[in-house]
Short mmCIF file of C-alpha atoms in Angstrom, two decimals:
data_model
loop_
_atom_site.label_atom_id
_atom_site.label_comp_id
_atom_site.label_asym_id
_atom_site.label_seq_id
_atom_site.Cartn_x
_atom_site.Cartn_y
_atom_site.Cartn_z
CA MET A 243 3.77 16.61 23.33
CA LYS A 244 7.38 17.49 22.70
CA VAL A 245 8.71 16.06 19.47
CA ALA A 246 12.14 16.27 17.84
CA LEU A 247 12.14 16.14 14.06
CA LEU A 248 15.18 16.03 11.81
CA VAL A 249 14.00 18.40 9.10
CA ASN A 250 16.22 19.04 6.08
CA GLY A 251 19.25 18.05 8.12
CA ALA A 252 18.57 20.13 11.23
CA VAL A 253 16.99 18.99 14.49
CA ARG A 254 13.80 20.98 15.13
CA GLU A 255 11.92 20.66 18.40
CA VAL A 256 8.22 21.38 18.47
CA ASP A 257 5.50 21.09 21.08
CA VAL A 258 2.34 19.83 19.38
CA GLU A 259 -1.03 18.31 20.12
CA PRO A 260 -1.12 14.61 19.15
CA ARG A 261 -3.80 15.38 16.56
CA LYS A 262 -1.59 17.81 14.66
CA THR A 263 -0.50 16.33 11.35
CA LEU A 264 3.10 16.42 10.22
CA LEU A 265 1.86 18.65 7.38
CA ASP A 266 0.37 21.27 9.69
CA THR A 267 3.43 21.10 11.95
CA LEU A 268 5.77 21.75 9.04
CA ARG A 269 3.63 24.62 7.76
CA GLU A 270 2.55 26.29 11.01
CA ASP A 271 5.32 25.55 13.51
CA LEU A 272 8.32 25.44 11.18
CA SER A 273 7.15 27.87 8.45
CA LEU A 274 7.95 25.30 5.77
CA THR A 275 4.99 26.06 3.54
CA GLY A 276 6.28 24.21 0.50
CA ALA A 277 4.31 21.13 1.53
CA HIS A 278 0.80 22.05 0.44
CA ALA A 279 -2.49 21.30 2.19
CA GLY A 280 -4.76 20.04 -0.58
CA CYS A 281 -7.33 17.40 0.25
CA GLU A 282 -5.98 16.66 3.74
CA HIS A 283 -7.17 13.07 3.58
CA GLY A 284 -4.52 11.32 1.54
CA VAL A 285 -5.87 11.58 -1.99
CA CYS A 286 -4.09 14.44 -3.78
CA GLY A 287 -0.39 14.08 -2.89
CA ALA A 288 0.22 17.86 -2.59
CA CYS A 289 1.56 17.35 0.94
CA THR A 290 4.18 14.76 -0.06
CA VAL A 291 7.44 14.87 1.92
CA LEU A 292 10.27 12.36 2.24
CA VAL A 293 10.40 10.43 5.51
CA ASP A 294 13.64 8.50 5.82
CA GLY A 295 14.07 9.07 2.08
CA ALA A 296 10.71 7.64 1.00
CA PRO A 297 7.81 9.80 -0.22
CA VAL A 298 4.82 9.77 2.12
CA ARG A 299 1.74 11.90 2.62
CA SER A 300 2.41 14.29 5.49
CA CYS A 301 -1.35 14.77 6.01
CA LEU A 302 -1.69 11.07 6.88
CA MET A 303 0.91 11.20 9.60
CA PHE A 304 0.87 12.94 12.95
CA ALA A 305 3.94 14.89 14.00
CA VAL A 306 4.15 12.73 17.14
CA GLN A 307 4.57 9.68 14.88
CA ALA A 308 7.50 11.37 13.13
CA ASP A 309 9.49 11.82 16.35
CA GLY A 310 13.15 11.20 15.57
CA LEU A 311 12.60 10.58 11.87
CA ASP A 312 14.49 12.19 8.99
CA ILE A 313 12.20 14.49 7.00
CA THR A 314 13.00 16.20 3.73
CA THR A 315 10.70 18.90 2.39
CA ILE A 316 10.87 20.72 -0.93
CA GLU A 317 12.85 23.45 0.87
CA GLY A 318 15.61 20.90 1.48
CA LEU A 319 16.30 19.88 -2.11
CA ALA A 320 18.26 22.83 -3.49
CA SER A 321 21.98 23.10 -2.78
CA ALA A 322 21.78 26.73 -1.58
CA PRO A 323 19.22 29.55 -1.23
CA GLY A 324 18.23 30.81 -4.67
CA GLU A 325 19.53 27.68 -6.38
CA LEU A 326 17.50 24.89 -7.95
CA SER A 327 18.20 21.17 -7.95
CA VAL A 328 18.67 19.55 -11.35
CA LEU A 329 15.16 18.12 -11.08
CA GLN A 330 13.62 21.46 -10.11
CA ASP A 331 15.39 23.16 -13.01
CA SER A 332 14.11 20.47 -15.37
CA PHE A 333 10.53 21.22 -14.30
CA CYS A 334 11.12 24.88 -15.33
CA GLU A 335 12.81 23.84 -18.56
CA THR A 336 9.98 21.60 -19.78
CA HIS A 337 7.15 23.77 -18.38
CA GLY A 338 6.34 20.95 -15.99
CA LEU A 339 4.27 23.27 -13.81
CA GLN A 340 1.57 25.85 -14.24
CA CYS A 341 -0.11 26.90 -11.00
CA GLY A 342 2.55 25.09 -8.97
CA PHE A 343 0.26 23.70 -6.27
CA CYS A 344 1.12 20.05 -6.96
CA THR A 345 4.76 20.77 -7.86
CA PRO A 346 6.51 20.21 -4.50
CA GLY A 347 4.82 16.82 -4.20
CA MET A 348 5.59 15.92 -7.81
CA ILE A 349 9.23 16.88 -7.36
CA LEU A 350 9.71 15.00 -4.09
CA ALA A 351 8.04 11.87 -5.46
CA SER A 352 10.23 12.09 -8.59
CA HIS A 353 13.34 12.88 -6.53
CA ALA A 354 12.89 9.64 -4.57
CA LEU A 355 12.40 7.75 -7.85
CA LEU A 356 15.64 9.12 -9.33
CA GLU A 357 17.57 8.32 -6.14
CA ALA A 358 16.53 4.66 -6.51
CA ASN A 359 16.45 4.40 -10.29
CA PRO A 360 18.74 6.61 -12.42
CA ALA A 361 17.21 5.46 -15.72
CA PRO A 362 13.43 5.18 -15.19
CA THR A 363 11.06 4.32 -18.02
CA ARG A 364 7.98 6.45 -18.67
CA ALA A 365 5.97 3.72 -16.92
CA ASP A 366 8.28 3.93 -13.86
CA ILE A 367 7.78 7.71 -13.77
CA ALA A 368 4.00 7.40 -14.15
CA GLU A 369 3.92 4.89 -11.30
CA ALA A 370 6.07 7.12 -9.07
CA ILE A 371 3.79 10.15 -9.51
CA SER A 372 0.55 8.14 -9.71
CA GLY A 373 -0.41 9.29 -6.22
CA ASN A 374 -0.01 12.98 -7.07
CA ILE A 375 -2.83 14.86 -8.75
CA CYS A 376 -2.14 17.76 -11.15
CA ARG A 377 -5.07 19.78 -12.51
CA CYS A 378 -3.14 22.03 -14.92
CA THR A 379 -0.57 20.40 -17.15
CA GLY A 380 -2.05 16.99 -17.86
CA TYR A 381 1.12 15.26 -16.68
CA GLY A 382 2.87 15.06 -20.08
CA GLN A 383 5.37 17.81 -19.31
CA ILE A 384 5.86 16.56 -15.77
CA VAL A 385 6.94 13.18 -17.12
CA GLU A 386 9.19 15.00 -19.61
CA ALA A 387 10.74 16.98 -16.75
CA VAL A 388 11.64 13.82 -14.87
CA GLU A 389 13.05 12.23 -18.04
CA LEU A 390 15.15 15.33 -18.68
CA ALA A 391 16.43 15.40 -15.10
CA ALA A 392 17.30 11.71 -15.25
CA GLU A 393 19.28 12.29 -18.43
CA ARG A 394 21.10 15.32 -16.99
CA LEU A 395 21.98 13.47 -13.79
CA ARG A 396 23.23 10.45 -15.74
CA LEU A 397 25.42 12.67 -17.92
CA ALA A 398 26.72 14.57 -14.89
CA ASN A 399 27.66 11.30 -13.22
CA ALA A 400 29.06 9.57 -16.31
CA PRO A 401 32.75 8.73 -16.14
CA ARG A 402 35.04 10.85 -18.32
CA ALA A 403 36.03 9.27 -21.63
CA ALA A 404 38.65 6.63 -20.98
CA ALA A 405 40.81 7.54 -23.98
CA GLY A 406 42.88 10.62 -23.22
CA GLY A 407 40.80 11.35 -20.14
CA ARG A 408 42.27 12.66 -16.95
CA PRO A 409 43.14 10.00 -14.36
CA MET B 221 -10.43 18.05 7.73
CA LYS B 222 -8.87 18.17 11.18
CA PRO B 223 -9.16 15.22 13.56
CA ALA B 224 -10.87 15.63 16.93
CA GLU B 225 -8.68 15.55 20.02
CA PHE B 226 -7.11 12.31 21.13
CA ALA B 227 -4.32 11.14 23.40
CA TYR B 228 -1.34 9.30 21.92
CA VAL B 229 0.75 6.48 23.35
CA ARG B 230 3.56 4.49 21.85
CA PRO B 231 3.76 1.30 23.94
CA ALA B 232 7.06 -0.56 24.26
CA SER B 233 5.60 -4.04 23.81
CA VAL B 234 2.54 -5.88 22.53
CA ALA B 235 1.64 -6.70 26.16
CA GLU B 236 1.69 -3.01 27.06
CA ALA B 237 -0.39 -2.18 23.96
CA CYS B 238 -2.96 -4.79 25.00
CA ALA B 239 -3.09 -3.35 28.53
CA VAL B 240 -3.78 0.16 27.18
CA LEU B 241 -6.46 -1.22 24.83
CA ALA B 242 -8.08 -3.16 27.67
CA SER B 243 -8.36 -0.10 29.89
CA ASN B 244 -9.61 2.26 27.14
CA PRO B 245 -12.67 0.84 25.38
CA ASP B 246 -12.67 3.45 22.62
CA ALA B 247 -8.93 3.31 21.91
CA ARG B 248 -7.80 2.61 18.35
CA VAL B 249 -4.62 0.96 17.17
CA VAL B 250 -2.67 2.93 14.58
CA ALA B 251 0.29 1.72 12.54
CA GLY B 252 0.78 3.13 9.03
CA GLY B 253 -2.40 5.19 9.35
CA GLN B 254 -3.24 5.12 5.66
CA THR B 255 -6.82 4.03 6.33
CA LEU B 256 -7.39 5.31 9.87
CA VAL B 257 -5.98 8.84 9.53
CA PRO B 258 -8.37 9.82 6.68
CA MET B 259 -11.22 8.51 8.86
CA LEU B 260 -9.93 10.63 11.76
CA ALA B 261 -9.60 13.66 9.46
CA MET B 262 -13.22 13.26 8.33
CA ARG B 263 -14.20 12.51 11.95
CA LEU B 264 -15.72 9.19 10.93
CA ALA B 265 -13.59 7.80 13.76
CA ARG B 266 -13.20 9.64 17.07
CA PRO B 267 -11.12 7.50 19.42
CA SER B 268 -10.07 8.97 22.78
CA ILE B 269 -6.61 7.50 22.45
CA LEU B 270 -4.39 6.22 19.64
CA VAL B 271 -2.09 3.30 20.39
CA ASP B 272 0.82 3.46 17.95
CA ILE B 273 2.29 0.00 17.32
CA LEU B 274 4.37 0.88 14.25
CA ARG B 275 7.71 0.84 16.05
CA LEU B 276 7.23 -2.42 17.97
CA PRO B 277 10.11 -4.58 16.70
CA GLU B 278 8.30 -7.82 17.58
CA LEU B 279 5.58 -7.05 14.99
CA ALA B 280 7.76 -6.25 11.97
CA GLY B 281 9.39 -8.54 9.46
CA ILE B 282 8.88 -11.46 7.13
CA ALA B 283 9.99 -14.95 8.19
CA GLU B 284 9.77 -18.40 6.71
CA GLU B 285 8.61 -21.41 8.70
CA PRO B 286 8.11 -24.89 7.22
CA GLY B 287 5.21 -24.56 4.77
CA THR B 288 4.37 -21.06 5.92
CA LEU B 289 5.40 -17.47 5.27
CA VAL B 290 4.79 -15.34 8.35
CA ILE B 291 4.37 -11.60 7.83
CA GLY B 292 4.41 -9.38 10.91
CA ALA B 293 1.52 -6.94 11.20
CA THR B 294 3.60 -3.76 10.94
CA THR B 295 5.61 -4.89 7.92
CA ARG B 296 5.30 -2.03 5.45
CA GLN B 297 3.55 -2.88 2.21
CA VAL B 298 6.61 -1.62 0.32
CA GLU B 299 8.84 -4.09 2.20
CA ALA B 300 6.61 -7.01 1.24
CA GLU B 301 6.48 -5.69 -2.34
CA ARG B 302 10.29 -5.72 -2.56
CA SER B 303 10.86 -8.90 -0.53
CA SER B 304 12.56 -11.76 -2.37
CA LEU B 305 10.92 -14.20 0.08
CA VAL B 306 7.47 -12.92 -0.87
CA ALA B 307 8.35 -13.01 -4.58
CA SER B 308 9.49 -16.64 -4.42
CA ARG B 309 7.16 -18.12 -1.80
CA LEU B 310 4.08 -15.97 -2.14
CA PRO B 311 3.92 -14.82 -5.77
CA LEU B 312 0.19 -14.06 -5.53
CA LEU B 313 0.80 -11.46 -2.83
CA ALA B 314 3.69 -10.07 -4.88
CA ALA B 315 1.33 -9.75 -7.87
CA ALA B 316 -1.34 -7.99 -5.80
CA LEU B 317 0.83 -5.50 -3.89
CA PRO B 318 1.47 -3.07 -6.78
CA TRP B 319 -2.33 -2.59 -6.88
CA VAL B 320 -2.46 -1.47 -3.23
CA GLY B 321 -2.76 2.33 -3.17
CA HIS B 322 0.19 4.31 -4.54
CA PRO B 323 3.93 4.21 -3.82
CA PRO B 324 3.67 6.90 -1.08
CA THR B 325 0.84 5.07 0.71
CA ARG B 326 2.67 1.74 0.42
CA ASN B 327 5.72 3.37 2.03
CA ARG B 328 3.69 3.97 5.21
CA GLY B 329 0.86 1.46 4.96
CA THR B 330 1.29 -1.93 6.63
CA VAL B 331 0.23 -5.46 5.69
CA GLY B 332 -1.53 -5.89 9.03
CA GLY B 333 -3.27 -2.53 8.74
CA SER B 334 -4.82 -3.47 5.43
CA LEU B 335 -6.10 -6.72 6.96
CA ALA B 336 -7.34 -5.12 10.19
CA ASN B 337 -9.26 -2.41 8.35
CA ALA B 338 -11.03 -5.01 6.19
CA ASP B 339 -12.01 -2.81 3.28
CA PRO B 340 -14.07 -5.13 1.01
CA SER B 341 -12.11 -3.94 -2.05
CA ALA B 342 -8.64 -4.25 -0.49
CA GLU B 343 -6.15 -6.54 -2.21
CA ILE B 344 -4.23 -7.98 0.77
CA PRO B 345 -7.38 -9.35 2.48
CA LEU B 346 -8.37 -10.85 -0.88
CA VAL B 347 -5.08 -12.73 -1.18
CA ALA B 348 -5.36 -13.85 2.46
CA VAL B 349 -8.82 -15.32 1.84
CA ALA B 350 -7.91 -16.84 -1.53
CA LEU B 351 -4.87 -18.65 -0.09
CA GLU B 352 -6.59 -19.53 3.21
CA ALA B 353 -4.12 -17.62 5.34
CA GLU B 354 -4.36 -17.60 9.10
CA ILE B 355 -4.68 -14.35 11.00
CA VAL B 356 -3.17 -14.08 14.46
CA THR B 357 -4.46 -11.61 17.03
CA GLU B 358 -3.47 -10.95 20.59
CA ASP B 359 -5.15 -9.45 23.62
CA GLU B 360 -4.64 -9.73 27.37
CA GLY B 361 -6.15 -13.21 27.22
CA GLY B 362 -3.40 -14.43 24.90
CA ARG B 363 -2.85 -15.27 21.25
CA PHE B 364 -5.54 -16.44 18.92
CA ALA B 365 -5.32 -17.65 15.33
CA MET B 366 -8.22 -17.95 12.92
CA PRO B 367 -8.74 -18.55 9.20
CA ALA B 368 -8.90 -15.35 7.15
CA ASP B 369 -12.35 -16.39 5.95
CA ASP B 370 -13.62 -16.22 9.56
CA PHE B 371 -11.72 -13.02 10.32
CA PHE B 372 -13.53 -10.85 7.76
CA ILE B 373 -17.13 -10.31 8.80
CA GLY B 374 -18.24 -7.32 6.74
CA PRO B 375 -17.13 -3.89 5.50
CA MET B 376 -14.45 -2.60 7.90
CA LEU B 377 -15.59 -5.28 10.36
CA THR B 378 -13.48 -8.16 11.66
CA ALA B 379 -13.49 -10.83 14.33
CA ALA B 380 -10.42 -9.28 15.99
CA PRO B 381 -10.79 -9.08 19.78
CA GLU B 382 -12.20 -5.73 20.93
CA ALA B 383 -9.25 -4.93 23.17
CA GLY B 384 -6.62 -6.59 21.02
CA LEU B 385 -4.55 -6.21 17.89
CA LEU B 386 -3.56 -8.14 14.82
CA THR B 387 0.02 -9.36 15.24
CA GLN B 388 0.76 -11.47 12.16
CA VAL B 389 -0.62 -13.18 9.10
CA ARG B 390 0.47 -16.70 8.20
CA PHE B 391 0.28 -17.58 4.51
CA PRO B 392 0.52 -21.24 3.45
CA VAL B 393 3.31 -21.72 0.91
CA TRP B 394 2.52 -24.07 -1.97
CA SER B 395 5.41 -26.49 -2.34
CA GLU B 396 4.51 -27.82 -5.80
CA PRO B 397 7.24 -27.24 -8.39
CA CYS B 398 4.97 -25.48 -10.90
CA VAL B 399 2.89 -22.75 -9.28
CA GLY B 400 1.52 -19.81 -11.27
CA VAL B 401 -0.52 -16.77 -10.29
CA GLY B 402 -2.86 -14.25 -11.90
CA PHE B 403 -4.31 -11.00 -10.59
CA HIS B 404 -6.83 -8.68 -12.22
CA GLU B 405 -8.73 -5.64 -11.08
CA VAL B 406 -11.22 -3.13 -12.46
CA SER B 407 -11.42 0.32 -10.88
CA ALA B 408 -12.28 3.86 -11.99
CA ARG B 409 -8.58 4.72 -12.18
CA ARG B 410 -5.41 2.84 -11.43
CA SER B 411 -4.98 2.12 -7.71
CA ASP B 412 -8.41 3.47 -6.79
CA PHE B 413 -10.80 1.21 -4.88
CA ALA B 414 -11.56 -1.93 -6.89
CA PHE B 415 -15.08 -2.51 -8.18
CA VAL B 416 -14.04 -6.11 -8.77
CA SER B 417 -10.72 -7.88 -8.24
CA ALA B 418 -9.71 -11.49 -8.83
CA ALA B 419 -6.71 -13.43 -7.52
CA ALA B 420 -5.87 -16.95 -8.72
CA GLN B 421 -3.14 -19.45 -7.93
CA VAL B 422 -2.73 -22.74 -9.78
CA ALA B 423 -0.34 -25.71 -9.40
CA LEU B 424 0.28 -27.98 -12.41
CA ASP B 425 1.82 -31.45 -12.57
CA PRO B 426 4.51 -32.26 -15.20
CA ASP B 427 1.76 -33.26 -17.66
CA GLY B 428 0.13 -29.84 -17.33
CA ARG B 429 -2.80 -31.05 -15.27
CA CYS B 430 -4.02 -28.96 -12.37
CA THR B 431 -3.24 -30.42 -8.96
CA ARG B 432 -4.43 -27.51 -6.83
CA ILE B 433 -6.29 -24.26 -7.49
CA ALA B 434 -7.35 -21.23 -5.45
CA LEU B 435 -9.53 -18.33 -6.58
CA GLY B 436 -10.64 -15.28 -4.64
CA ILE B 437 -12.93 -12.41 -5.64
CA GLY B 438 -12.81 -8.99 -3.96
CA GLY B 439 -14.78 -5.74 -4.17
CA VAL B 440 -18.01 -7.48 -5.15
CA GLY B 441 -19.74 -7.92 -1.82
CA ASP B 442 -19.10 -6.88 1.76
CA ARG B 443 -15.92 -8.96 2.10
CA PRO B 444 -13.50 -10.96 -0.07
CA VAL B 445 -14.77 -14.42 -1.03
CA ARG B 446 -12.98 -17.65 -1.95
CA LEU B 447 -14.71 -19.44 -4.83
CA ASP B 448 -14.76 -23.23 -5.02
CA VAL B 449 -13.35 -24.20 -8.41
CA ALA B 450 -11.91 -27.53 -7.21
CA GLY B 451 -13.77 -29.18 -10.09
CA LEU B 452 -10.89 -28.03 -12.30
CA VAL B 453 -8.38 -30.17 -10.38
CA GLY B 454 -7.21 -33.09 -12.50
CA THR B 455 -7.99 -31.27 -15.75
CA ARG B 456 -5.84 -29.17 -18.07
CA VAL B 457 -7.71 -25.97 -17.07
CA GLU B 458 -8.41 -24.69 -20.54
CA GLY B 459 -11.26 -23.76 -22.87
CA ASP B 460 -14.85 -23.03 -21.85
CA ARG B 461 -14.52 -25.26 -18.82
CA VAL B 462 -12.78 -22.49 -16.86
CA ALA B 463 -15.46 -19.82 -17.36
CA GLN B 464 -18.17 -22.43 -16.66
CA ALA B 465 -16.50 -23.48 -13.40
CA VAL B 466 -16.09 -19.86 -12.29
CA GLU B 467 -19.66 -19.00 -13.25
CA ALA B 468 -21.02 -21.95 -11.27
CA ALA B 469 -18.86 -21.09 -8.26
CA ALA B 470 -19.87 -17.41 -8.48
CA ALA B 471 -23.41 -18.34 -7.46
CA VAL B 472 -22.31 -17.78 -3.84
CA LEU B 473 -21.37 -14.12 -4.52
CA GLU B 474 -23.67 -11.47 -3.10
CA PRO B 475 -22.78 -8.41 -5.21
CA THR B 476 -23.67 -4.92 -4.02
CA SER B 477 -24.82 -1.97 -6.15
CA ASP B 478 -23.49 1.54 -5.76
CA LEU B 479 -22.98 4.73 -7.79
CA HIS B 480 -20.08 3.18 -9.67
CA ALA B 481 -21.25 -0.29 -10.58
CA SER B 482 -24.47 -2.30 -10.44
CA ALA B 483 -24.70 -5.71 -8.80
CA ALA B 484 -25.26 -7.33 -12.21
CA TYR B 485 -22.13 -5.66 -13.61
CA ARG B 486 -20.08 -6.75 -10.61
CA ARG B 487 -21.19 -10.37 -11.01
CA ARG B 488 -20.47 -10.39 -14.74
CA VAL B 489 -17.03 -8.83 -14.29
CA ALA B 490 -16.22 -11.12 -11.35
CA ILE B 491 -16.78 -14.18 -13.57
CA LEU B 492 -14.77 -12.66 -16.40
CA LEU B 493 -11.84 -11.55 -14.23
CA GLY B 494 -11.89 -14.81 -12.28
CA ALA B 495 -11.54 -16.82 -15.49
CA ARG B 496 -8.88 -14.42 -16.77
CA ALA B 497 -6.87 -14.65 -13.53
CA ILE B 498 -6.98 -18.46 -13.71
CA GLY B 499 -5.89 -18.31 -17.37
CA ASP B 500 -2.94 -16.10 -16.44
CA ALA B 501 -2.04 -18.36 -13.52
CA VAL B 502 -1.99 -21.42 -15.79
CA ALA B 503 0.18 -19.62 -18.37
CA ASP B 504 2.49 -18.44 -15.57
CA ALA B 505 2.80 -22.00 -14.18
CA GLN B 506 3.48 -23.41 -17.67
CA GLU B 507 6.18 -20.80 -18.22
CA LYS B 508 7.83 -21.70 -14.92
CA GLY B 509 7.56 -25.41 -15.81
CA ALA B 510 9.18 -24.82 -19.20
CA GLY B 511 12.04 -22.96 -17.55
CA ARG B 512 12.88 -25.88 -15.28
#
């Protein structure tokens, strides 16, 4: 079946079997291998992508079901090739990754959280990444990374000091 | 972990979906896919054709009718979780929804899908049975409504018509001024399948006496069960009386044993969580009464 996907801002047309998951379509047809194939039955969260801005498991969705939808993968987060988003940089800063297999999913789940909630609590962060399994870091540094990114984004967006500030 | 071949159709109406289902005996309905797609991946399900109803506008949305909150089958769990109508009219469902899977599965998963798949440990079917919701299905023969208690037959087994689909669930709204809810669950890890879950809703009169009570237990047997604790109506619902009433009512439970929990454990925890959920519901109702 012919399907048109809006992937990271660009329309991509693919011709896929109905049984092909969005995950396999992204990886095999569009060479976007940042979404990882872990358990392939909805448990691990390594395949997380954003569909219309919300994190979902791309292994639990067929590409034909995503026809016309807006998909963001980890490749779509940075502002330019070679750059990192504030959140991605925070993961490096706090050592929020080791092997990196879960990292794209962790970052996309956290990215969606920060879009909706600029000042999440640790409980909010834990809930947002509760569907993503990490077997290396034990989650502590991942939560720290999201806290750090939230703080950096808040500071970047804070209004300049009113007294003596530029108009 | 790759599904077997199937054909895919996205019908434009419920009537068209029913026609496809009627002419393909081994077709399956798919909406959010959070239960069905893992089964396809493990080839526990091998339908010849998938009928995708997720984009049918007539099946989505939450609407209020007198005394009833109607939730369309393809309403995403996340929409119900964030709905102010659900929070105010159906606080028990609002309390249960954060326990359903994880945020990413609630973004895709639907209210109707959770009901239609009838997992014995699922939270939405438990709330439907506890509150005596009505489940509406449709096939080429027309619409049919039945009590949730009749809809759930066994694990992943419902009374839905073979060539039909679930279109909506109708929850009765309690109109009493002081209604409180409680929800508890025990699982191996947060948001995993429940070994035992308990959902309670209580209405109190201005003197603090119970005027209506509902209690449901999930995860214990092959389907969610409503326990009869009507003996607590007219009382203050406090002290040992609560645990005694739940224990007596729990005689109807038929707990199952598996690797994770024995039948005896499930029964013991069901009584404990049932009493705890009622206690929370009473405290919640008192708090709402005090705020009036």
